[in-house]
Every structure is written in C-alpha cells, then in structure tokens.
Short mmCIF file of C-alpha atoms and ligand atoms in Angstrom, two decimals:
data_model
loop_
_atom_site.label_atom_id
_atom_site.label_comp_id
_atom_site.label_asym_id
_atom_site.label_seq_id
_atom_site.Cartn_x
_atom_site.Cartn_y
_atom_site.Cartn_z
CA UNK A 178 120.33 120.34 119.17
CA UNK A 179 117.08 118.85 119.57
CA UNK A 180 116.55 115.26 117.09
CA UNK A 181 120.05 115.94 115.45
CA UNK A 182 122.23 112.70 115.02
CA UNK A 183 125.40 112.59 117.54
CA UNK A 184 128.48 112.71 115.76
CA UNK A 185 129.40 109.45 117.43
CA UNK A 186 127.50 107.36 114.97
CA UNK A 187 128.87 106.64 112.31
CA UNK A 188 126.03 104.84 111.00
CA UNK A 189 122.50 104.96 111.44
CA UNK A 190 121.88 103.94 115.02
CA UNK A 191 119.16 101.60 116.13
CA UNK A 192 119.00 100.48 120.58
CA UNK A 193 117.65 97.20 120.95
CA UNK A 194 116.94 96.57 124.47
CA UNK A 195 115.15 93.35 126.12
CA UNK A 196 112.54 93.77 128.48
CA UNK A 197 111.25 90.58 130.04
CA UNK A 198 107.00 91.37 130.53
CA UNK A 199 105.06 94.73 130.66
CA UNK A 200 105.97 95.59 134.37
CA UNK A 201 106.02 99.36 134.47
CA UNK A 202 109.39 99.87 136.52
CA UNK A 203 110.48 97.30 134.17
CA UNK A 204 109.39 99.04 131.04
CA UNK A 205 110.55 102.50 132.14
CA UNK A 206 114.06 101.05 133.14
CA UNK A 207 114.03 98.94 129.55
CA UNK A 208 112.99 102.80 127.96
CA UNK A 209 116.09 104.42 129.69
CA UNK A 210 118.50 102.43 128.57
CA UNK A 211 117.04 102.64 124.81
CA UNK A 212 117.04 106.81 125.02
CA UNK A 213 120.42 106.23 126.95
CA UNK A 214 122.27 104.39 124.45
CA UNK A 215 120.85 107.22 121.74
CA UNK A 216 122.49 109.90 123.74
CA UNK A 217 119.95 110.61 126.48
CA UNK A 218 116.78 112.08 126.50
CA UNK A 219 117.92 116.15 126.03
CA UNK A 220 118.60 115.01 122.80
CA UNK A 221 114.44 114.24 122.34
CA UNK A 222 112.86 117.02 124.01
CA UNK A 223 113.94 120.65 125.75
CA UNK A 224 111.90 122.11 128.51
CA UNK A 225 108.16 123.72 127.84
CA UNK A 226 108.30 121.62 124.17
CA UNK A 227 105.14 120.42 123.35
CA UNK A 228 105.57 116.57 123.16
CA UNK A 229 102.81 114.17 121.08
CA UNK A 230 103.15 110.88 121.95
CA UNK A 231 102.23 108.74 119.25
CA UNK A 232 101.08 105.04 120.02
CA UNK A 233 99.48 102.70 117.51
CA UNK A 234 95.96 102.73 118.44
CA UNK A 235 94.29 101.23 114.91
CA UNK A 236 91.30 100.44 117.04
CA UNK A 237 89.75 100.02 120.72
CA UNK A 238 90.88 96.59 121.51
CA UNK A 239 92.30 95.32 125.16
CA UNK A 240 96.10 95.35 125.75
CA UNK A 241 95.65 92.04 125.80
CA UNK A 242 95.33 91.71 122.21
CA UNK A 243 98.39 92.97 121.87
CA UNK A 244 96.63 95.31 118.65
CA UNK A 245 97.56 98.17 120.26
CA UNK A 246 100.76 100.13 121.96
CA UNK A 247 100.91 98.60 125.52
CA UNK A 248 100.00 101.12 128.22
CA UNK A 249 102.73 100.76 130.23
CA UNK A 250 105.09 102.11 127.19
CA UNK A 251 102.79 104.67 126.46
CA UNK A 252 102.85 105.28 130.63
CA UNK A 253 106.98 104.92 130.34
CA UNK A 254 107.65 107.46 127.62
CA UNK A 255 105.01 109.50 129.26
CA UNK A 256 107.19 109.81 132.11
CA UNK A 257 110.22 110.00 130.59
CA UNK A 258 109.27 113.23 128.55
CA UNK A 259 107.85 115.21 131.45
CA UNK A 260 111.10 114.20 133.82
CA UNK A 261 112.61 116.28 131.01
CA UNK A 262 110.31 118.74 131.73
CA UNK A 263 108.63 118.52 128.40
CA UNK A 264 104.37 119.23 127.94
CA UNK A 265 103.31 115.91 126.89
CA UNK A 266 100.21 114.73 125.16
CA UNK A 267 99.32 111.41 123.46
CA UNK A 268 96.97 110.68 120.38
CA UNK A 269 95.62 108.84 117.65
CA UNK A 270 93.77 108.48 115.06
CA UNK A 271 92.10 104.97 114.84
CA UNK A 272 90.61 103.59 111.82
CA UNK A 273 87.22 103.26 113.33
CA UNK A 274 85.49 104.75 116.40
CA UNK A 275 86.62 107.32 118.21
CA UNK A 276 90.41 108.48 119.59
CA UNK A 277 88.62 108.74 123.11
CA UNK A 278 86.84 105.36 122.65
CA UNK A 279 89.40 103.52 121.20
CA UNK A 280 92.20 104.25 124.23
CA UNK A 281 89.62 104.03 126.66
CA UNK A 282 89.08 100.51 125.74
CA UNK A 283 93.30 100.00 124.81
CA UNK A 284 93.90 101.09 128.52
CA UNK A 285 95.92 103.73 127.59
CA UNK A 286 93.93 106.58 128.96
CA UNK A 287 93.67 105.14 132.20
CA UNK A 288 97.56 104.60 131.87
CA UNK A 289 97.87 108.41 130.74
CA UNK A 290 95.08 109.18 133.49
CA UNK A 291 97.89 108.25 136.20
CA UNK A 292 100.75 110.48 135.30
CA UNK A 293 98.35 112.93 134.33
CA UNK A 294 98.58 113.33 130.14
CA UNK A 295 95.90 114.48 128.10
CA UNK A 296 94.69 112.74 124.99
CA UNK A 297 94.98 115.20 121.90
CA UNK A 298 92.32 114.50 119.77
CA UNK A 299 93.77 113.66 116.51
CA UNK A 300 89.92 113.89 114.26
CA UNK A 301 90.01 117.76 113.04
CA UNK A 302 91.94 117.33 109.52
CA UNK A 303 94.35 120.07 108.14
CA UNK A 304 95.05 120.29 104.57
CA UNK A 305 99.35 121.15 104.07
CA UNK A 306 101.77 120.91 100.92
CA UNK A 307 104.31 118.91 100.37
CA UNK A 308 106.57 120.09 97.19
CA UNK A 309 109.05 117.43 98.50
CA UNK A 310 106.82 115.04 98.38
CA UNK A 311 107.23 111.80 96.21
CA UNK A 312 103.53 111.31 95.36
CA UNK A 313 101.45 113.02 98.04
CA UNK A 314 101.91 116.35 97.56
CA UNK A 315 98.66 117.52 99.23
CA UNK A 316 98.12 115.93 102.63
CA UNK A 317 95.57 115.97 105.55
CA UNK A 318 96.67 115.34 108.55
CA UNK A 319 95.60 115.80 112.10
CA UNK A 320 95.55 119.40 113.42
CA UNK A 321 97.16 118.56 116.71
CA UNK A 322 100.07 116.68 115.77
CA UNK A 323 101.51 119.46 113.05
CA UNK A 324 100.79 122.00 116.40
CA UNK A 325 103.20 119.75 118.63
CA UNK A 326 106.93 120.99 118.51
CA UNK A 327 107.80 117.41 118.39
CA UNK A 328 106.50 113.94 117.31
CA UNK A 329 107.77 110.60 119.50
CA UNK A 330 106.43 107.39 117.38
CA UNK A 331 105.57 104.43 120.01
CA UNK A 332 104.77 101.59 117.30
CA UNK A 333 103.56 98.26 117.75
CA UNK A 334 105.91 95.65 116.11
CA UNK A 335 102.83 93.78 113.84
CA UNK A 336 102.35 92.58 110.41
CA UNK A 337 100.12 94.01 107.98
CA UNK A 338 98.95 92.59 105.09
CA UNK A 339 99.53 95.00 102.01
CA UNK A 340 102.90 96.62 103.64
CA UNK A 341 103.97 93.29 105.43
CA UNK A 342 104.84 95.08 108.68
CA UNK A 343 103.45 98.08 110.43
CA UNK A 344 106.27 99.65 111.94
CA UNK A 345 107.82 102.79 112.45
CA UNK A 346 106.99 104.56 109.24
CA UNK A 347 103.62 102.92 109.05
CA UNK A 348 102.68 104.24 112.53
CA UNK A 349 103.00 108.10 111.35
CA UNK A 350 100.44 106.98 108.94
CA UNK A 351 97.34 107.25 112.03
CA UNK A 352 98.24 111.39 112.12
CA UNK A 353 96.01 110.97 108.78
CA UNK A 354 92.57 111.75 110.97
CA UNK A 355 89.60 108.54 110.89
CA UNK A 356 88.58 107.24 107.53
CA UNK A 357 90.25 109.60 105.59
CA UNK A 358 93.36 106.88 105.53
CA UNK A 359 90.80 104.81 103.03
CA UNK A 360 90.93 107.84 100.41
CA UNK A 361 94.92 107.11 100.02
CA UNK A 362 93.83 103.57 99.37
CA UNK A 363 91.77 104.46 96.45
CA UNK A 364 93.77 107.03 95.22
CA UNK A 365 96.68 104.97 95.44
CA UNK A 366 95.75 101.03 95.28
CA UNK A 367 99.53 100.34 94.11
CA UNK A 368 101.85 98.17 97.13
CA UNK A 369 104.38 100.98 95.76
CA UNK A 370 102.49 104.34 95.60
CA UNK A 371 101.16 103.28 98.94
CA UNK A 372 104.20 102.79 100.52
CA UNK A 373 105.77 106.31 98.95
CA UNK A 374 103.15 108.20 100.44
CA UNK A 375 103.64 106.55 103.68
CA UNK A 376 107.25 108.05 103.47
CA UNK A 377 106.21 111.14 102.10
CA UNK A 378 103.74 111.14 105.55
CA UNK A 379 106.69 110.07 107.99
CA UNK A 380 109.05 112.93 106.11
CA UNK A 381 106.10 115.84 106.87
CA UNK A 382 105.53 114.80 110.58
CA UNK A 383 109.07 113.42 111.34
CA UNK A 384 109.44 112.02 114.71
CA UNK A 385 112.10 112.75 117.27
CA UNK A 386 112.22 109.67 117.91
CA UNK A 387 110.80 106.49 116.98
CA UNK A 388 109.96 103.67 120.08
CA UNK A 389 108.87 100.00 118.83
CA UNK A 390 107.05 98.06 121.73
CA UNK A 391 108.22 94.47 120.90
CA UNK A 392 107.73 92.89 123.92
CA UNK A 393 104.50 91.03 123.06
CA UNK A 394 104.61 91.64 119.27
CA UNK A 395 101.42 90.24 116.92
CA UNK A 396 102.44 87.44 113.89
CA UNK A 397 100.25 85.91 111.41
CA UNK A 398 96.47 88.13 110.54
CA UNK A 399 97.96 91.22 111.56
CA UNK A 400 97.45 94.22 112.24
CA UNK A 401 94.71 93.72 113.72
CA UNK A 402 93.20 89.95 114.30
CA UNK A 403 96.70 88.41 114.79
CA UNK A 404 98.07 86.24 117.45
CA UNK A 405 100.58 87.45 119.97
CA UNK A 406 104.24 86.76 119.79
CA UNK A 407 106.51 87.48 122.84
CA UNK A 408 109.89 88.96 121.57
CA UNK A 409 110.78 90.61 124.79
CA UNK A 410 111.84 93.36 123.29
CA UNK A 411 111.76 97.74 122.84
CA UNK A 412 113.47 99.10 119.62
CA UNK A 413 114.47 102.95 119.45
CA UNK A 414 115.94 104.99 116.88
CA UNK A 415 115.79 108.50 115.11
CA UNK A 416 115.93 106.77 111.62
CA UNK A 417 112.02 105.07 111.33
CA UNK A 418 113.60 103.03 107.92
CA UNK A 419 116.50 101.66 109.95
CA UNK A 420 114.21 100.68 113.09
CA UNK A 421 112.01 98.65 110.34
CA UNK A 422 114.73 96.70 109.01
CA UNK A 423 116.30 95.48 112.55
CA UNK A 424 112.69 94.54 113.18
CA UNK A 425 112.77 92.93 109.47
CA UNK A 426 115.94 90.94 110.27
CA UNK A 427 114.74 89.63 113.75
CA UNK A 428 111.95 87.97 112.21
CA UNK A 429 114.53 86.55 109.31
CA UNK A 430 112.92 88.68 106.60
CA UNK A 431 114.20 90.63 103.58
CA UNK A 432 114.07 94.13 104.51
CA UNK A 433 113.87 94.89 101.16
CA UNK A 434 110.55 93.17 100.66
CA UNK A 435 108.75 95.41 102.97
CA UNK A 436 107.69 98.40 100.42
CA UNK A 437 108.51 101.55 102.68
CA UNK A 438 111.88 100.60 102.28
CA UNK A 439 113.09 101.74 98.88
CA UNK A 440 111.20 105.05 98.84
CA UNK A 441 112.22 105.26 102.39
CA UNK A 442 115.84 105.23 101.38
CA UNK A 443 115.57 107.30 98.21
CA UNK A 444 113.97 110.04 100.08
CA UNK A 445 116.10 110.76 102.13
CA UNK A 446 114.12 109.41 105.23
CA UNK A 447 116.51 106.66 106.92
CA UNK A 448 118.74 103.66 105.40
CA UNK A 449 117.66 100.01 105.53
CA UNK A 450 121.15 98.21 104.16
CA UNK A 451 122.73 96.06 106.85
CA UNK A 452 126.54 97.78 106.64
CA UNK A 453 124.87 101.27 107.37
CA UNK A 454 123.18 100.28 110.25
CA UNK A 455 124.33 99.93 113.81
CA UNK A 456 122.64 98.29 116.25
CA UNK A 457 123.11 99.38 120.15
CA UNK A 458 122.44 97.60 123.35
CA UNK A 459 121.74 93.58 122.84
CA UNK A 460 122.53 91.06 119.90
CA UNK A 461 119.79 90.39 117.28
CA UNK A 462 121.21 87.02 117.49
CA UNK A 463 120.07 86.50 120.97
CA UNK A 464 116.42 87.59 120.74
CA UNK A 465 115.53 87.16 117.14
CA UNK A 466 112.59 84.94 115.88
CA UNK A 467 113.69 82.37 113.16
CA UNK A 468 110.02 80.86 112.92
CA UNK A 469 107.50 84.94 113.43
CA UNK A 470 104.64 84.06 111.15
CA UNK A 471 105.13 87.25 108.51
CA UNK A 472 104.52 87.00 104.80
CA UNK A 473 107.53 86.88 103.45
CA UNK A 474 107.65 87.63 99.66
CA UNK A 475 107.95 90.87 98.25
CA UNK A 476 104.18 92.90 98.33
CA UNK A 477 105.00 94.55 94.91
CA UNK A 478 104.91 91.42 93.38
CA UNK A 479 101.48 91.02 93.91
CA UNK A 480 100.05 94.06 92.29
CA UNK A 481 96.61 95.53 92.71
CA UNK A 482 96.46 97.13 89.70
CA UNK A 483 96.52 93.81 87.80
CA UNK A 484 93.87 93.22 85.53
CA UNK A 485 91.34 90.92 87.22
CA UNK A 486 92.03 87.27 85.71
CA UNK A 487 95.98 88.39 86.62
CA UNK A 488 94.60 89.82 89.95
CA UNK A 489 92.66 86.58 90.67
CA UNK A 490 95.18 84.17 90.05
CA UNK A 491 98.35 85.94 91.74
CA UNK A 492 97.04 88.92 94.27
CA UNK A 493 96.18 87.07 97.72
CA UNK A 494 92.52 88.47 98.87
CA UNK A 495 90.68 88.79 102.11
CA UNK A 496 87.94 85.94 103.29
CA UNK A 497 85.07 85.80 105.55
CA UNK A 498 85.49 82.55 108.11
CA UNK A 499 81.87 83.16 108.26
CA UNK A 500 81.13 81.18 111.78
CA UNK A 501 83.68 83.91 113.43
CA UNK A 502 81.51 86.47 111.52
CA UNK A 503 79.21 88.96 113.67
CA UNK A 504 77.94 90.45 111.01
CA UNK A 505 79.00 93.55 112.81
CA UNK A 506 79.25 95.38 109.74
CA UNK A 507 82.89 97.24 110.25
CA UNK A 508 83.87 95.80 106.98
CA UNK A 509 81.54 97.17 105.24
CA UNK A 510 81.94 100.95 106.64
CA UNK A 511 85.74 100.41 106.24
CA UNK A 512 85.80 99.62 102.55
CA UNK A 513 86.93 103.15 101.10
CA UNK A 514 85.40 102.35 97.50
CA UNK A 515 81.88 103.39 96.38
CA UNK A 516 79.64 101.04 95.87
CA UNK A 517 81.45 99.08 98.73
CA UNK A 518 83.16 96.02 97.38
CA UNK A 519 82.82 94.18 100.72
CA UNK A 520 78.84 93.91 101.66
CA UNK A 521 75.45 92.09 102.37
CA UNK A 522 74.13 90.74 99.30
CA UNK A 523 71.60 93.26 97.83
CA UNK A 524 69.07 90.83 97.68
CA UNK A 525 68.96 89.76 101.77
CA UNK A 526 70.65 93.39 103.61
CA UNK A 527 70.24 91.53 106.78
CA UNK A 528 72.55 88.79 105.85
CA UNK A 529 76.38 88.90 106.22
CA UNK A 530 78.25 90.80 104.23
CA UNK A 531 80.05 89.23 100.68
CA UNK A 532 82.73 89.96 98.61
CA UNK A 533 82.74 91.66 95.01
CA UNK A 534 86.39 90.47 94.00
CA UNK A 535 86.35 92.31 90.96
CA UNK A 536 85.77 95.88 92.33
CA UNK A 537 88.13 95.26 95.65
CA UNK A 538 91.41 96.73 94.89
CA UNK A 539 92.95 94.62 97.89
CA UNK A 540 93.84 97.39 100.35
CA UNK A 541 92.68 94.92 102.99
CA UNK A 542 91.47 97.52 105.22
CA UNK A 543 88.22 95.41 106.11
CA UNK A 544 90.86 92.49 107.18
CA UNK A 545 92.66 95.44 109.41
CA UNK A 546 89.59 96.49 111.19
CA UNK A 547 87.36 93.44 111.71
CA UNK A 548 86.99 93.27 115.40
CA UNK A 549 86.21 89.62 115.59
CA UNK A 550 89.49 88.16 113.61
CA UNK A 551 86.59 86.63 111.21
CA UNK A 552 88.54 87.71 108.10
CA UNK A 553 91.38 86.59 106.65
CA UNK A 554 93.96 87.08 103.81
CA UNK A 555 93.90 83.97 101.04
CA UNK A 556 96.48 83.69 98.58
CA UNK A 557 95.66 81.94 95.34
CA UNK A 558 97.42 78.52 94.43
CA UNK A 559 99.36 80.88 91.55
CA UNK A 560 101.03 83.03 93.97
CA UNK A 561 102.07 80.10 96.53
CA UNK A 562 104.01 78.43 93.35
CA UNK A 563 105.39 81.39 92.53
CA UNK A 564 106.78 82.30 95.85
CA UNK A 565 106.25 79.24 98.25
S1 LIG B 821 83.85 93.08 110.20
FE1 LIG B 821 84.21 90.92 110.50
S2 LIG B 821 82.65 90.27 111.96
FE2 LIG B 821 82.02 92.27 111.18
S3 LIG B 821 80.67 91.80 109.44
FE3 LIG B 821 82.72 92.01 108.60
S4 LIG B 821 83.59 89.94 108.59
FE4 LIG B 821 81.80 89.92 109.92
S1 LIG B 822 86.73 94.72 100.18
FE1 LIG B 822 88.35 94.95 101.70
S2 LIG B 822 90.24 94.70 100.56
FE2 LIG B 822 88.62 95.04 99.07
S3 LIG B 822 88.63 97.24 98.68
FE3 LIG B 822 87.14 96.89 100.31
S4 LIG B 822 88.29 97.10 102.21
FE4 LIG B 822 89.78 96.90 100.56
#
C-alpha cells in the first residue's frame, strides 16, 4: 500500500545517504539509494497519482545561498516520481513575493522546466477542520496541495530561530499560502503552541515521504541569512519527527530541545527517542558535524509570552546591523502585528526601519525574510548565563 510502513522495520526508519556536491547524476543516484533503502519507490507513488513536490522555497534567493531546496533535488525527485509513472507537480508558498518569482530566482523552475513539471501555485487558501487537531483546529492551507493524492516534503536542513531547525515538519508549514503564516504567529506567539500547530499542519497534509537536502546545509542566522555548511548529505524517511532528530543528532543537539518534537511524538506524528529510531544507509558517526553553528538550548525556555522586563532580560531579539541594511522594507511588510513592531520611525518614514521591543512578540519573521542578512538574533546577557 501506498506510504504504509514495511513490516521490516521494526523501528522508525530514517536513510542517510552521502552525496559528495550537487551533480545531478550524482544527486539522482544519492536519491535512489535513499527511496531504495525505504523499500523502493512503489511504496511512494502508484501510476496516474498526482504527486506535489514540496521544496523549501521561504523566498527567491540563488541556489547559491543555499536558502532554498537545491534544484538538482527538486530535478532528482522530479524524475524519480514520473519514472514511476506518477503526475508530478512542485510548489510553494514563500513568505514574500510570489511562488513563480521566488523559484524563478531559486532555479528551480528552470530545473523543473527540463524534465518538464509544472509549478502548482500554492497562493489560493482553503479553509478545512481539524477535530484532531492539538491547537489548530481551523486551518488554511493551499488549495493545490490538499488536491494532490500525495505530498513528498524536499526540506532544506537550516536553522531557524524560534523552532531552532526548519526541517521536515517545519517545511509542511509553506502549504499555509503567503503571509497568512504571520496570523499563526500572532495567534500563537508561544515556542510551544507554535510548534503544536506545526504538527497539527504536518498531521493534515502528511507527506509520503519526507527528503532533507543536506548536502550544503545553512548554520548560524538561519533560515534565511545564514552561512552555508557542507554536510554532504540527503536524509529520507516516512516519519518527518524521526528525520528531525537524526538531523538533531548530526549537529550534536538535543532533539528534545527542538519544540516540534514533543507534540510531534504525542500526536501521534513520528518518534524522536534514539532506541526507536533506525537509521539506514551510512553512520552518523562518519558525517556528523560536532562544531554546526545551531542554538542549542531549549526555545521554550525563552518564552514570548513573558512579561516585558522578563522578556527583555531572558528572550533573545532580532537587530538591525544597520550598514547591511537596504532599507528595503521586507521587515516591515513581514511583521504580522498591527501597528508593525518593526518600522521607520514615525517621525522620519524615509529612514530605516526601528524596533518597538515591547510590542514584538519575537516570532522573528522579519529576521527570516530580510533579503540582505542585515538582521540578526541578540540574546540578552541573562539568557547567555543561564544557558551558556
Ligand atoms: S528587511 Fe533587512 S535590509 Fe530590508 S529594511 Fe529590514 S533590516 Fe533593512
Ligand atoms: S518585529 Fe520581527 S520579531 Fe518582532 S513581531 Fe515583528 S516580525 Fe516578529
């Protein structure tokens, strides 16, 4: 049956496979082995089932940048699905700009272009229930992906700064269509309610299958303004929770600080504990990354809910490195509160924008989306004594 677990595992299974640069042959071959080792791609996709390919595509930014799912995975898995004579489409929903726009300039519609996919446009929103749900009950999510017959996840290994990583259950999280993502944030400001509605999105639109594309990874100001890492690596599993937690433990960090994980479990969603989880293909040991610049301490214990002198003194904030600043003005579209807490002082509109510290709720969503890397995530001398 289509996405059931083989028998075979006992535990939840996770393929890591190297893969040395962003070659195409080499990518697809890397991508074989992965589906192979899971029990081969029939167990993804029938013939005639519409296929959505979903890479991370949080904004238009060059492969390069490594902000993005790298074409030639996007190209791979392409491939692979219609060799099983699947329909495939890809999409996204980026935070800012346009799903055409934003792969155009990612270089995965010229990818898609040459094995001839279509982008699904992932902006006309769909209100569904969730009685299941955790927290989000009511969701709206992109037309096209609840009209696929199946979901295939290609994340971006990255950090984030509220959830720590963006992985695989983060990446189900760009189905939500455009700027609608910033209503969750104000509706739900809490590291914890956050992350349970990011499970209760991954359980709604659960994916087949769930790709990482690890070989250039991003450390430090992710998601979006970090710098690249090179792990050499693709993960693949059906179980998004147990995916993030090998990707926790090659960068030597408690799985259990990263906040998808306990709602994750509880729901029902995947498993994150070491015993239960059994990796496939190469060691951890051999490609992990000791020193990948990740914030380490548990988000939760920084809550945004604080009142402000606690919020001051222990919730880290996001900074302008004002020479980097463009004054482009992303930040301030991003912001999902009213009045924005991220803007030009109302006495000079023209001049770059400042912060209101005791409106932001710390979603860092204008950190996510600057385009020039100008702002960054401070964390007050309190917190760093706390948790060094
Ligand atoms: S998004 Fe970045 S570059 Fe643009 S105005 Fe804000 S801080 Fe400046
Ligand atoms: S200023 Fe930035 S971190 Fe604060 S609420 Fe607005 S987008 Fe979120």
């Amino acid at each position: 049956m289509v996405g059931s677990s083989p028998d075979r595992f006992a535990k939840a299974p996770v393929a890591l496979v190297s893969c040395p640069d962003y070659d195409d042959s080499r990518v697809l071959a890397a991508l074989r082995r992965g589906v192979g080792l899971l029990g081969g791609i029939q167990r993804f996709a029938g013939a005639n089932d519409r296929i959505l390919l979903k890479p991370n595509i949080l904004m238009g930014a060059t492969a390069n940048k490594h902000v993005t799912t790298h074409p030639a995975v996007l190209k791979a898995a392409g491939l692979l699905f219609q060799e099983a004579g699947a329909r495939v489409r890809y999409g996204d929903s980026p935070g800012f700009g346009t799903p055409a726009g934003a792969a155009a300039k990612a270089g995965l519609a010229a990818a898609a272009h040459e094995i001839g996919m279509e982008l699904a446009d992932m902006s006309t929103p769909a209100q569904v229930s969730f009685n299941e749900a955790m927290i989000a009950k009511q969701l709206i999510l992109a037309r096209e992906a609840l009209e696929s017959d199946g979901i295939i996840s290609l994340a971006k290994m990255k950090t984030h700064g509220f959830m720590r990583i963006t992985g695989a259950v983060k990446n189900q999280f760009g189905c939500v269509p455009g700027i609608r993502k910033g209503e969750y944030h104000v509706k739900m400001p809490r590291a914890e309610h956050f992350a349970a509605m990011l499970v209760d999105v991954c359980r709604y639109l659960k994916a087949r299958l769930y790709v990482m594309d690890g070989i250039v990874a991003m450390e430090g100001n992710g998601p979006g303004s970090g710098s690249p890492r090179r792990m050499n690596l693709l993960l693949l599993s059906s179980d998004p929770v147990a995916l993030d937690a090998v990707f926790c433990r090659l960068v030597h960090m408690p799985p259990q600080h990263v906040p998808t994980m306990k709602p994750g479990a509880d729901s029902g969603l995947g498993t994150w504990a070491e015993g239960t989880i059994e990796v496939l293909g190469d060691e951890v040991s051999r490609l992990s990354c000791p020193d990948f610049q990740v914030v380490r301490e548990p988000a939760v214990l920084f809550d945004t809910s604080f009142p402000y002198y606690l919020k001051k003194w222990l919730t880290p904030h996001p900074a302008i490195d004002y020479p980097r600043c463009q004054n482009c003005g992303v930040c301030t579209s991003v912001c999902p509160l009213e009045p924005k807490a991220v803007r030009p002082p109302a006495s000079n509109p023209d001049a770059k924008p400042v912060y209101d510290y005791k409106r932001c709720i710390r979603c860092y969503c204008c950190q996510e989306m600057c385009p020039h890397g100008a702002i960054f995530i401070k964390r007050p001398i309190l917190s760093r004594i706390i948790h060094p």
